[in-house]
Coordinates of C-alpha atoms and ligand atoms in Angstrom, one line a residue:
M15 CA 250.7 236.4 133.6
K16 CA 247.6 234.8 132.1
I17 CA 244.6 234.3 134.2
S18 CA 241.6 232.1 133.6
V19 CA 238.2 233.7 133.1
E20 CA 236.4 230.4 133.2
I21 CA 233.7 230.8 135.8
P22 CA 233.1 227.7 137.9
A23 CA 229.5 226.5 137.7
A24 CA 229.0 227.1 141.5
F25 CA 229.8 230.8 141.1
R26 CA 227.9 231.7 137.9
L27 CA 225.5 234.5 138.5
A28 CA 222.5 235.8 136.4
P29 CA 222.1 239.5 136.3
L30 CA 219.8 240.9 139.0
V31 CA 217.6 243.9 138.2
Q32 CA 216.7 244.8 141.7
K33 CA 214.0 247.4 141.9
T34 CA 212.8 246.6 145.5
Y35 CA 213.5 248.5 148.7
L36 CA 212.1 248.0 152.1
V37 CA 210.0 250.7 153.7
D38 CA 207.4 250.4 156.5
G39 CA 207.3 246.6 156.3
E40 CA 206.7 246.5 152.6
L41 CA 209.0 245.5 149.7
R42 CA 208.2 248.4 147.4
E43 CA 208.9 248.4 143.7
W44 CA 210.9 251.4 142.5
T45 CA 209.8 252.7 139.1
G46 CA 212.4 255.5 138.8
A47 CA 216.0 255.5 137.8
L48 CA 218.2 252.5 138.3
H49 CA 222.0 252.3 138.7
S50 CA 223.9 249.6 136.8
V51 CA 226.3 247.4 138.8
Y52 CA 229.5 246.0 137.2
S53 CA 231.8 243.6 138.8
P54 CA 235.5 244.3 138.9
I55 CA 235.9 240.8 137.5
E56 CA 236.3 241.1 133.7
T57 CA 234.9 238.1 132.0
N58 CA 234.8 239.2 128.3
G59 CA 237.5 241.7 128.5
S60 CA 235.4 244.2 130.3
P61 CA 233.7 244.5 133.8
T62 CA 230.9 241.9 134.1
Y63 CA 227.4 243.3 134.2
L64 CA 225.7 242.2 137.5
G65 CA 222.4 244.1 137.5
E66 CA 220.7 247.2 138.7
Y67 CA 219.7 248.8 142.0
P68 CA 217.2 251.6 142.6
M69 CA 218.3 255.2 142.8
L70 CA 215.7 256.4 145.2
D71 CA 214.8 260.1 145.2
E72 CA 214.4 262.3 148.2
A73 CA 210.7 261.6 148.7
A74 CA 211.4 257.8 148.9
A75 CA 214.2 258.3 151.3
M76 CA 212.0 260.5 153.5
E77 CA 209.3 257.9 153.5
A78 CA 211.8 255.4 154.9
L79 CA 212.7 258.0 157.7
A80 CA 209.0 258.6 158.4
A81 CA 208.4 254.8 158.7
A82 CA 211.3 254.5 161.2
E83 CA 209.9 257.5 163.1
K84 CA 206.4 256.1 163.1
S85 CA 207.5 252.6 164.4
Y86 CA 209.6 254.2 167.1
N87 CA 206.7 256.5 167.9
L88 CA 208.7 258.7 170.2
G89 CA 209.7 255.8 172.3
R90 CA 206.2 254.3 172.6
G91 CA 206.4 251.9 169.7
K92 CA 205.9 248.2 170.0
W93 CA 209.6 247.4 169.2
A94 CA 211.0 250.1 171.5
T95 CA 208.9 248.9 174.5
M96 CA 209.1 245.2 173.8
R97 CA 210.7 242.8 176.4
V98 CA 214.3 242.0 175.6
E99 CA 213.6 238.3 175.3
N100 CA 211.0 239.0 172.6
R101 CA 213.3 241.2 170.6
I102 CA 215.9 238.4 170.8
E103 CA 213.3 236.0 169.4
H104 CA 212.9 238.3 166.3
V105 CA 216.7 238.5 165.8
L106 CA 217.0 234.7 166.1
R107 CA 214.3 234.3 163.4
F108 CA 216.3 236.6 161.2
L109 CA 219.5 234.8 161.9
K110 CA 217.9 231.5 160.8
A111 CA 216.7 233.1 157.6
M112 CA 220.0 234.7 157.0
K113 CA 221.9 231.4 157.2
E114 CA 219.7 230.0 154.5
V115 CA 221.0 232.5 151.9
R116 CA 224.7 232.1 152.9
S117 CA 225.8 230.8 149.5
E118 CA 224.1 233.6 147.6
V119 CA 225.5 236.4 149.8
V120 CA 229.0 234.9 149.6
N121 CA 228.8 234.7 145.9
Y122 CA 227.8 238.4 145.7
L123 CA 230.7 239.3 147.9
Q124 CA 233.1 237.7 145.3
W125 CA 231.4 239.4 142.3
E126 CA 230.6 242.8 143.7
I127 CA 233.8 243.6 145.7
G128 CA 236.2 240.9 144.4
K129 CA 236.8 239.4 147.9
S130 CA 238.3 235.9 147.7
F131 CA 235.9 233.0 148.3
T132 CA 237.6 232.1 151.5
D133 CA 237.4 235.6 152.9
S134 CA 233.8 236.0 151.6
Q135 CA 232.8 232.9 153.6
K136 CA 234.7 234.2 156.6
E137 CA 232.9 237.6 156.3
F138 CA 229.5 235.8 156.4
D139 CA 230.4 233.4 159.2
R140 CA 232.0 236.1 161.3
T141 CA 228.8 238.1 161.0
V142 CA 226.7 235.1 162.1
E143 CA 229.0 234.7 165.1
Y144 CA 228.8 238.4 165.8
I145 CA 225.0 238.2 166.0
V146 CA 225.1 235.1 168.3
D147 CA 227.6 236.9 170.6
T148 CA 225.5 240.0 170.5
I149 CA 222.5 238.1 171.8
D150 CA 224.6 236.5 174.6
A151 CA 226.0 239.9 175.6
L152 CA 222.5 241.4 175.7
K153 CA 221.3 238.6 177.9
T154 CA 224.2 239.3 180.3
L155 CA 223.4 243.0 180.2
D156 CA 219.8 242.3 180.9
R157 CA 220.6 239.9 183.8
D158 CA 222.8 242.5 185.3
S159 CA 219.9 245.0 185.1
S160 CA 217.2 242.7 186.4
R161 CA 217.6 243.6 190.0
I162 CA 216.2 246.5 192.0
Q163 CA 218.8 248.3 194.1
K164 CA 218.4 250.6 197.0
E165 CA 220.8 253.6 197.8
G166 CA 220.1 256.5 200.1
G167 CA 216.5 255.5 200.7
V168 CA 215.7 255.3 197.0
Y169 CA 214.9 252.1 195.1
A170 CA 215.9 252.0 191.5
Q171 CA 216.0 249.8 188.5
I172 CA 218.5 250.8 185.9
R173 CA 218.3 249.5 182.4
R174 CA 219.5 250.5 178.9
G175 CA 216.8 252.0 176.6
P176 CA 216.9 252.8 172.9
L177 CA 217.8 256.2 171.5
G178 CA 215.4 256.5 168.6
V179 CA 216.0 256.5 164.9
V180 CA 219.4 255.2 163.7
L181 CA 220.9 255.9 160.3
C182 CA 223.2 253.0 159.4
M183 CA 225.8 253.2 156.6
G184 CA 228.4 250.4 156.1
P185 CA 231.6 250.4 154.0
Y186 CA 232.2 248.6 150.7
N187 CA 235.1 246.5 152.0
Y188 CA 233.0 244.7 154.6
P189 CA 229.5 245.5 153.2
L190 CA 227.9 242.7 155.1
N191 CA 229.9 242.4 158.3
E192 CA 230.6 246.0 159.2
T193 CA 227.0 247.0 158.3
F194 CA 225.6 244.3 160.5
C195 CA 228.0 245.2 163.3
T196 CA 226.1 248.4 163.8
L197 CA 222.7 247.4 162.4
I198 CA 222.1 244.3 164.7
P199 CA 223.0 246.0 168.0
A200 CA 221.0 249.1 167.0
L201 CA 217.9 246.9 166.3
I202 CA 218.2 244.6 169.3
M203 CA 218.4 247.6 171.7
G204 CA 215.0 248.7 170.4
N205 CA 215.8 251.4 167.9
S206 CA 214.3 251.8 164.5
V207 CA 216.7 251.9 161.6
V208 CA 217.1 253.4 158.1
L209 CA 219.9 251.4 156.4
K210 CA 221.5 252.9 153.4
A211 CA 223.4 250.2 151.5
A212 CA 227.1 250.7 150.7
K213 CA 228.4 252.0 147.4
H214 CA 229.7 248.6 146.3
G215 CA 228.4 245.3 147.7
L216 CA 224.7 246.2 147.8
L217 CA 223.1 243.5 145.6
L218 CA 224.2 241.1 148.3
M219 CA 221.5 242.7 150.5
Y220 CA 218.8 241.5 148.1
P221 CA 218.6 237.9 149.3
L222 CA 218.1 239.3 152.8
L223 CA 215.3 241.7 152.1
H224 CA 212.6 239.2 152.6
A225 CA 214.1 238.1 155.9
F226 CA 214.2 241.6 157.2
K227 CA 210.6 242.2 156.1
D228 CA 209.4 239.0 157.7
C229 CA 211.3 239.0 160.9
F230 CA 210.8 242.5 162.3
P231 CA 207.7 244.6 163.0
K232 CA 207.0 247.1 160.2
G233 CA 209.0 250.2 160.0
V234 CA 211.7 248.9 162.4
I235 CA 214.1 248.3 159.6
N236 CA 214.0 250.2 156.3
I237 CA 216.5 249.6 153.6
I238 CA 217.2 252.3 151.0
Y239 CA 219.5 252.6 147.9
G240 CA 220.7 255.7 146.1
D241 CA 223.3 258.4 146.2
G242 CA 224.2 260.1 149.4
P243 CA 223.4 263.7 148.7
T244 CA 219.9 262.8 147.5
T245 CA 218.9 260.3 150.2
V246 CA 221.1 260.8 153.3
G247 CA 221.3 264.6 152.9
P248 CA 217.6 265.3 153.5
I249 CA 217.3 262.5 156.1
M250 CA 220.0 264.2 158.2
Q251 CA 218.7 267.7 157.5
S252 CA 215.4 266.7 159.0
G253 CA 217.0 266.6 162.4
K254 CA 215.1 263.3 163.1
V255 CA 218.1 261.0 163.2
N256 CA 219.2 260.2 166.8
V257 CA 222.2 258.1 166.0
L258 CA 224.5 258.1 163.0
A259 CA 226.4 254.8 162.5
F260 CA 228.8 255.3 159.7
I261 CA 231.8 253.3 158.5
G262 CA 233.7 255.1 155.8
S263 CA 235.9 258.2 155.3
S264 CA 236.2 261.0 157.8
K265 CA 235.5 263.5 154.9
T266 CA 232.1 262.0 154.2
A267 CA 231.3 261.5 157.9
N268 CA 232.0 265.2 158.5
I269 CA 229.7 266.2 155.6
I270 CA 226.9 264.0 156.9
K271 CA 227.2 265.0 160.6
K272 CA 227.2 268.7 159.8
Q273 CA 223.8 268.4 158.0
H274 CA 222.1 267.6 161.3
P275 CA 220.5 270.8 162.6
F276 CA 220.6 269.7 166.3
P277 CA 224.1 268.4 167.1
N278 CA 223.2 267.8 170.7
R279 CA 220.6 265.3 169.7
L280 CA 222.9 263.3 167.5
R281 CA 225.1 260.6 168.7
S282 CA 227.6 259.3 166.3
V283 CA 229.5 256.1 166.1
L284 CA 232.1 256.2 163.3
G285 CA 234.7 253.9 161.9
L286 CA 237.0 255.9 159.7
E287 CA 240.2 255.7 157.8
A288 CA 243.6 254.9 159.4
K289 CA 247.3 254.8 158.5
N290 CA 248.5 252.1 160.8
P291 CA 252.3 251.9 160.9
A292 CA 254.4 248.8 161.5
I293 CA 257.6 249.4 163.4
V294 CA 260.3 246.7 162.9
L295 CA 262.9 247.0 165.6
A296 CA 266.6 246.0 165.3
H297 CA 266.2 242.8 167.2
A298 CA 262.9 241.7 165.6
D299 CA 262.3 238.2 164.6
L300 CA 262.4 238.8 160.9
K301 CA 260.4 235.8 159.9
V302 CA 257.5 236.8 162.1
A303 CA 257.8 240.5 161.2
V304 CA 257.8 239.8 157.4
Q305 CA 254.9 237.4 157.6
E306 CA 252.7 239.6 159.7
C307 CA 253.6 242.7 157.7
V308 CA 252.8 241.1 154.3
S309 CA 249.5 239.8 155.5
G310 CA 248.8 243.0 157.4
A311 CA 249.5 245.2 154.4
L312 CA 248.0 243.1 151.6
S313 CA 245.2 240.9 152.8
F314 CA 242.1 241.8 150.8
N315 CA 244.5 243.9 148.7
G316 CA 245.2 246.3 151.5
Q317 CA 241.5 247.4 151.5
R318 CA 241.1 247.1 155.3
C319 CA 240.9 250.1 157.6
T320 CA 243.2 248.1 159.9
A321 CA 245.7 247.3 157.2
V322 CA 249.4 248.1 157.9
K323 CA 249.8 251.1 155.6
I324 CA 253.4 252.1 156.2
I325 CA 256.4 250.2 157.5
F326 CA 259.3 251.6 159.5
V327 CA 262.3 249.2 159.6
H328 CA 265.4 249.8 161.7
E329 CA 268.3 250.7 159.3
S330 CA 270.4 247.8 160.5
I331 CA 268.0 245.2 159.2
A332 CA 266.3 247.1 156.3
A333 CA 268.1 245.3 153.5
Q334 CA 267.3 241.8 154.9
F335 CA 263.7 242.8 155.7
L336 CA 263.2 244.1 152.1
E337 CA 264.6 241.0 150.6
L338 CA 262.4 238.6 152.6
F339 CA 259.4 240.9 152.2
N340 CA 259.7 241.0 148.5
Q341 CA 260.1 237.3 148.3
Q342 CA 256.8 236.8 150.1
V343 CA 255.0 239.5 148.1
E344 CA 256.1 237.9 144.9
A345 CA 254.7 234.5 146.1
L346 CA 251.3 235.9 146.6
K347 CA 248.9 234.5 144.0
I348 CA 247.1 237.1 141.9
G349 CA 243.8 236.0 140.4
L350 CA 240.0 235.7 140.6
P351 CA 238.2 235.3 144.0
W352 CA 237.3 231.7 143.5
E353 CA 240.8 230.5 142.6
E354 CA 242.5 228.4 145.2
N355 CA 245.0 230.1 147.5
V356 CA 244.4 233.4 145.7
S357 CA 245.6 236.5 147.6
I358 CA 245.4 239.5 145.3
T359 CA 242.0 239.9 143.6
P360 CA 240.3 242.6 141.5
L361 CA 239.7 246.1 143.1
P362 CA 236.1 247.2 143.1
E363 CA 236.6 251.0 142.9
P364 CA 237.0 252.0 139.2
H365 CA 239.1 255.1 140.0
K366 CA 241.4 253.1 142.4
M367 CA 243.9 251.9 139.7
A368 CA 244.7 255.4 138.6
Y369 CA 244.9 256.7 142.1
L370 CA 247.4 254.0 143.1
Q371 CA 249.5 254.7 140.1
D372 CA 249.5 258.4 141.0
L373 CA 250.8 257.5 144.4
I374 CA 253.5 255.4 142.9
D375 CA 254.5 258.0 140.3
D376 CA 254.6 260.7 143.0
A377 CA 256.9 258.6 145.3
V378 CA 259.2 257.6 142.4
S379 CA 259.5 261.2 141.2
K380 CA 260.7 262.0 144.8
G381 CA 263.3 259.3 145.1
A382 CA 261.5 256.0 146.0
K383 CA 261.8 252.9 143.9
V384 CA 259.4 250.1 143.2
V385 CA 261.7 247.4 144.8
N386 CA 259.8 244.2 144.0
R387 CA 259.2 242.5 140.7
R388 CA 255.7 243.3 139.7
S389 CA 253.8 240.9 137.4
E390 CA 252.1 242.1 134.3
Q391 CA 248.5 243.2 134.8
A392 CA 246.0 240.6 133.5
M393 CA 242.9 242.7 134.0
T394 CA 242.4 246.5 134.5
S395 CA 241.2 245.9 138.1
L396 CA 243.9 243.4 139.1
V397 CA 246.8 245.4 140.5
A398 CA 250.0 243.6 141.4
P399 CA 251.4 244.8 144.8
A400 CA 254.0 247.6 144.6
V401 CA 256.6 247.9 147.3
L402 CA 258.0 251.4 147.6
Y403 CA 261.4 252.1 149.2
P404 CA 262.7 254.4 150.6
V405 CA 259.7 256.5 151.3
N406 CA 259.9 260.0 152.9
D407 CA 257.6 262.7 154.2
T408 CA 257.6 264.6 150.9
M409 CA 255.6 261.8 149.3
R410 CA 251.8 261.5 149.2
V411 CA 252.0 257.8 150.1
F412 CA 253.7 258.8 153.4
H413 CA 250.5 260.6 154.5
E414 CA 247.5 259.3 152.5
E415 CA 245.6 256.1 153.2
Q416 CA 246.3 254.1 150.1
F417 CA 243.6 251.5 150.8
G418 CA 245.1 249.3 148.1
P419 CA 248.1 247.0 147.2
V420 CA 250.9 249.6 147.6
V421 CA 253.3 249.2 150.5
P422 CA 255.5 252.1 151.5
I423 CA 258.6 251.2 153.5
L424 CA 261.3 253.4 155.1
S425 CA 264.2 252.9 157.4
F426 CA 264.8 254.7 160.7
S427 CA 267.8 255.1 163.0
I428 CA 266.2 256.4 166.2
L429 CA 262.9 255.4 167.6
D430 CA 261.7 258.9 167.8
E431 CA 261.2 258.9 164.0
P432 CA 258.3 256.5 163.9
I433 CA 256.9 257.9 167.2
Q434 CA 256.9 261.4 165.7
Y435 CA 255.2 260.0 162.6
M436 CA 252.3 258.8 164.8
V437 CA 252.2 262.0 166.9
N438 CA 251.9 264.1 163.8
S439 CA 249.5 261.8 161.9
N440 CA 245.8 262.7 161.5
Y441 CA 245.0 259.1 162.4
G442 CA 245.2 257.1 165.5
Q443 CA 243.8 253.6 165.2
Q444 CA 246.6 251.0 165.7
V445 CA 250.2 250.2 165.4
S446 CA 252.2 246.9 165.1
I447 CA 255.6 246.7 166.7
F448 CA 258.0 243.9 166.1
G449 CA 260.9 243.1 168.5
T450 CA 262.3 240.6 170.9
D451 CA 263.9 242.9 173.4
A452 CA 261.6 243.6 176.3
D453 CA 263.2 246.9 177.3
E454 CA 263.0 248.2 173.8
L455 CA 259.4 247.1 173.4
S456 CA 258.3 248.6 176.7
D457 CA 260.0 251.9 175.7
L458 CA 257.6 252.0 172.8
I459 CA 254.4 250.6 174.4
D460 CA 254.0 253.4 176.9
P461 CA 254.2 256.4 174.5
L462 CA 252.2 254.6 171.8
V463 CA 249.1 253.5 173.8
N464 CA 248.3 257.1 174.0
Q465 CA 248.7 257.7 170.3
V466 CA 246.5 254.8 169.1
C467 CA 244.0 252.5 170.7
R468 CA 245.7 249.1 170.1
V469 CA 249.4 248.4 170.2
N470 CA 250.0 245.0 168.5
I471 CA 253.2 243.2 169.6
N472 CA 254.7 240.9 166.9
S473 CA 251.2 240.8 165.3
Q474 CA 249.6 242.6 162.5
C475 CA 246.8 245.2 163.1
Q476 CA 243.3 243.9 163.1
R477 CA 239.8 244.4 164.4
G478 CA 239.1 241.0 165.9
P479 CA 238.3 239.2 168.0
D480 CA 235.1 241.2 168.0
V481 CA 234.7 241.1 171.8
Y482 CA 237.7 243.4 172.0
P483 CA 237.2 247.2 171.7
F484 CA 237.5 248.5 168.2
N485 CA 238.0 252.3 168.0
G486 CA 240.5 255.0 167.2
R487 CA 241.8 258.4 168.0
K488 CA 241.8 261.6 165.9
D489 CA 240.2 261.1 162.5
S490 CA 240.1 257.3 162.8
A491 CA 236.9 256.8 164.8
E492 CA 234.3 258.1 167.1
G493 CA 232.9 255.8 169.8
T494 CA 233.9 252.2 170.4
L495 CA 232.6 249.1 168.7
S496 CA 232.9 245.6 170.2
V497 CA 230.1 243.1 170.8
S498 CA 229.3 244.6 174.2
D499 CA 230.3 248.2 173.5
A500 CA 227.9 248.3 170.5
L501 CA 225.0 247.5 172.7
R502 CA 225.9 250.6 174.8
V503 CA 226.5 252.8 171.9
F504 CA 223.0 252.3 170.6
S505 CA 221.3 252.8 174.0
I506 CA 221.2 255.0 177.0
R507 CA 220.9 254.2 180.7
T508 CA 217.4 255.0 181.9
M509 CA 215.9 254.2 185.3
V510 CA 212.8 253.9 187.4
A511 CA 213.2 255.2 190.9
T512 CA 211.1 255.5 194.0
K513 CA 211.5 256.6 197.6
D514 CA 211.2 253.8 200.2
T515 CA 207.7 254.2 201.6
D516 CA 204.9 251.8 202.4
L517 CA 202.9 253.0 199.4
N518 CA 205.8 252.7 196.9
R519 CA 206.8 249.2 198.1
K520 CA 203.2 248.0 197.7
V521 CA 202.7 249.5 194.3
I522 CA 206.1 248.4 192.9
G523 CA 205.6 245.0 194.3
E524 CA 202.3 244.7 192.5
I525 CA 203.8 245.8 189.2
L526 CA 206.5 243.2 189.6
S527 CA 204.3 240.3 190.6
Q528 CA 201.8 240.9 187.9
R529 CA 204.6 241.4 185.3
Q530 CA 202.8 244.6 184.2
S531 CA 205.8 246.4 182.9
N532 CA 208.4 245.3 180.4
F533 CA 210.9 247.6 181.9
L534 CA 210.3 247.4 185.6
S535 CA 210.8 243.7 185.9
T536 CA 212.9 241.3 187.8
D537 CA 212.5 238.5 185.2
Y538 CA 215.9 236.8 184.7
L539 CA 216.8 236.0 181.1
L540 CA 218.5 232.6 180.7
Ligands
G3H22 O1 238.1 247.9 157.3 C1 238.2 247.8 158.5 C2 237.8 246.6 159.2 O2 237.1 246.8 160.4 C3 239.0 245.7 159.5 O3 238.6 244.6 160.1 O4 240.9 243.8 160.9 O5 238.9 242.3 160.8 O6 240.0 243.0 158.7 P1 239.7 243.3 160.1

C-alpha cells in the first residue's frame, strides 16, 4: 500500500509555539520548559512537528487553583451568585466565539490525534449542539425551580447551587467534546474551573483561549498544561477541589482521587475504560450484525471507550460471520485524516503500535490466528486492523481494553459463556446483542441490564444521543453524564425555607417583588 503525503492546502498548518495559559482572567506567558508536539501523521518519513506547549510547574498550577478559589470566594463570588439567565448570556457569547474558530480546531483534531476530517467536524458540531442543549436543559431546570412550594406549613424554594472548584480533565480521543461535556455544565452551574488539557489534542485549545478569557469573569475558567504529577498532584493534595471531572483510565483516576485529603468533600464524575462485548446470536441478521460490529469495533480505529472490544459469535454462524466481517474490514480505507472515505487513520499514542503488536503476539502464541488479510504498514502510526480468532480467556486481549484496531472474536455454544464474561469483567459499560428471536433476546436483556448500563439491540455501542444517560458499572464510570444529568452532577439541591407566618409572608413577598435576591426569585426564564 502506498499512501500520499501531499497535504491539501486547506489543511496545512504552521508550527505553533504556544507559551500561553489562562489564569485569573489573564493569558500569561510561560517562560519555563516547553513540550514538543508531534503529529502521528508522518510527512517526511517521520512524525510532523506541530509546535510546543507549556510544561507548567507546581507553582503555576497552584496559582490557577488559587484563582478559581478566589473567584468562587466560598460561594460568594460574582459567578456563583449570578442569575442563571446572566450565566447563560456568558456561555452564549463563548459559543459564538467558539464557532468562529471551527476550522482551526477541526484541523488540529486531524493533526494532533489523527481523527478523520469528517469525524473531526462531527466532534466540533456535536460539541456546539451539546452546549445549546445544555442551555435549554438549564432553562427547563430553572423554570421547574422558579416556584415557591408549601408543605407542612413551610414555604420553600428549591434550586440547584454550585459545588465550588472543579478540576476538569478530558481524554485524548475526544479532546474537545468530552472535555466540554463536563466543562460547560460545570461552568454554567456556577462553579469555578481549573481545566488541565488532555495529553494529546491540546494545541486545539489555543484558538479558544481568548474566547474563554473574554467571555467569563476572571478566575472562573483557568486552563493549564503540563504533566499530571507536577500539576494535578499538588492541586488535589491541597484538598481544595470539590469536584473531579475526569475522563480517562481507572488507574489514573484512582491515583488522582486518592491524593485528595478529604474524600467526603470530593465529588467525582468519571468516564473510564470499558470492554464492551458484542453477542451475535444464532438467529442474528448477519448483515446488520457485521455492519454494526465493524463500525462498533473500528470507528476512530477502535479508540472509543464505547467501542465493541470483543465479539462472541454463536458457533453455528461463526464461519459465515468471520467471512463477512473480514470482507468489510478489508474494504476499510486506510489513510490520512483528510482523505475521502478514510476509516483507519494514524494512532496518536507513540507506544500504541508496540502494545497492539504485543497483544497480537500473545494471542497468536496461545492459539489464535490473524484471520484477515492485513495490508502493509505505510506509516509507523498507521496500523491495519487485525482480526483475531479464536480468542480465549488465557489471552491478554480477552481481558485488556485494546483501544486500537485489534478485534478479538470467539465463538460460544451456550449463552452462559458471554454472560459469565460480563459478570466476571472489571468493566460494565455497555453490550450489543444481535438477534431476531424475541424470546432469545429477552432471555439476555434481563440479566444484562444489571451487568452494564446500556443494552444495545442490533446496534453498536455508543454514547449518543447525548440526552441519554452515559455511565457505567464497576471500573467503567462513576456518576452519569447526559445533557441534563451533567447539570445535576455539578450542582447540589439547596433551598430557602420559612414557616408560614404573617412576618415571613411579608418579608418574602418584598424580596420577590423587589427582585432583591438572585436565588429567591420567581422569575420565569423563557
Ligand atoms: O470514548 C468514549 C466516548 O464517550 C464514546 O463516545 O460513542 O459517541 O463515540 P461515542
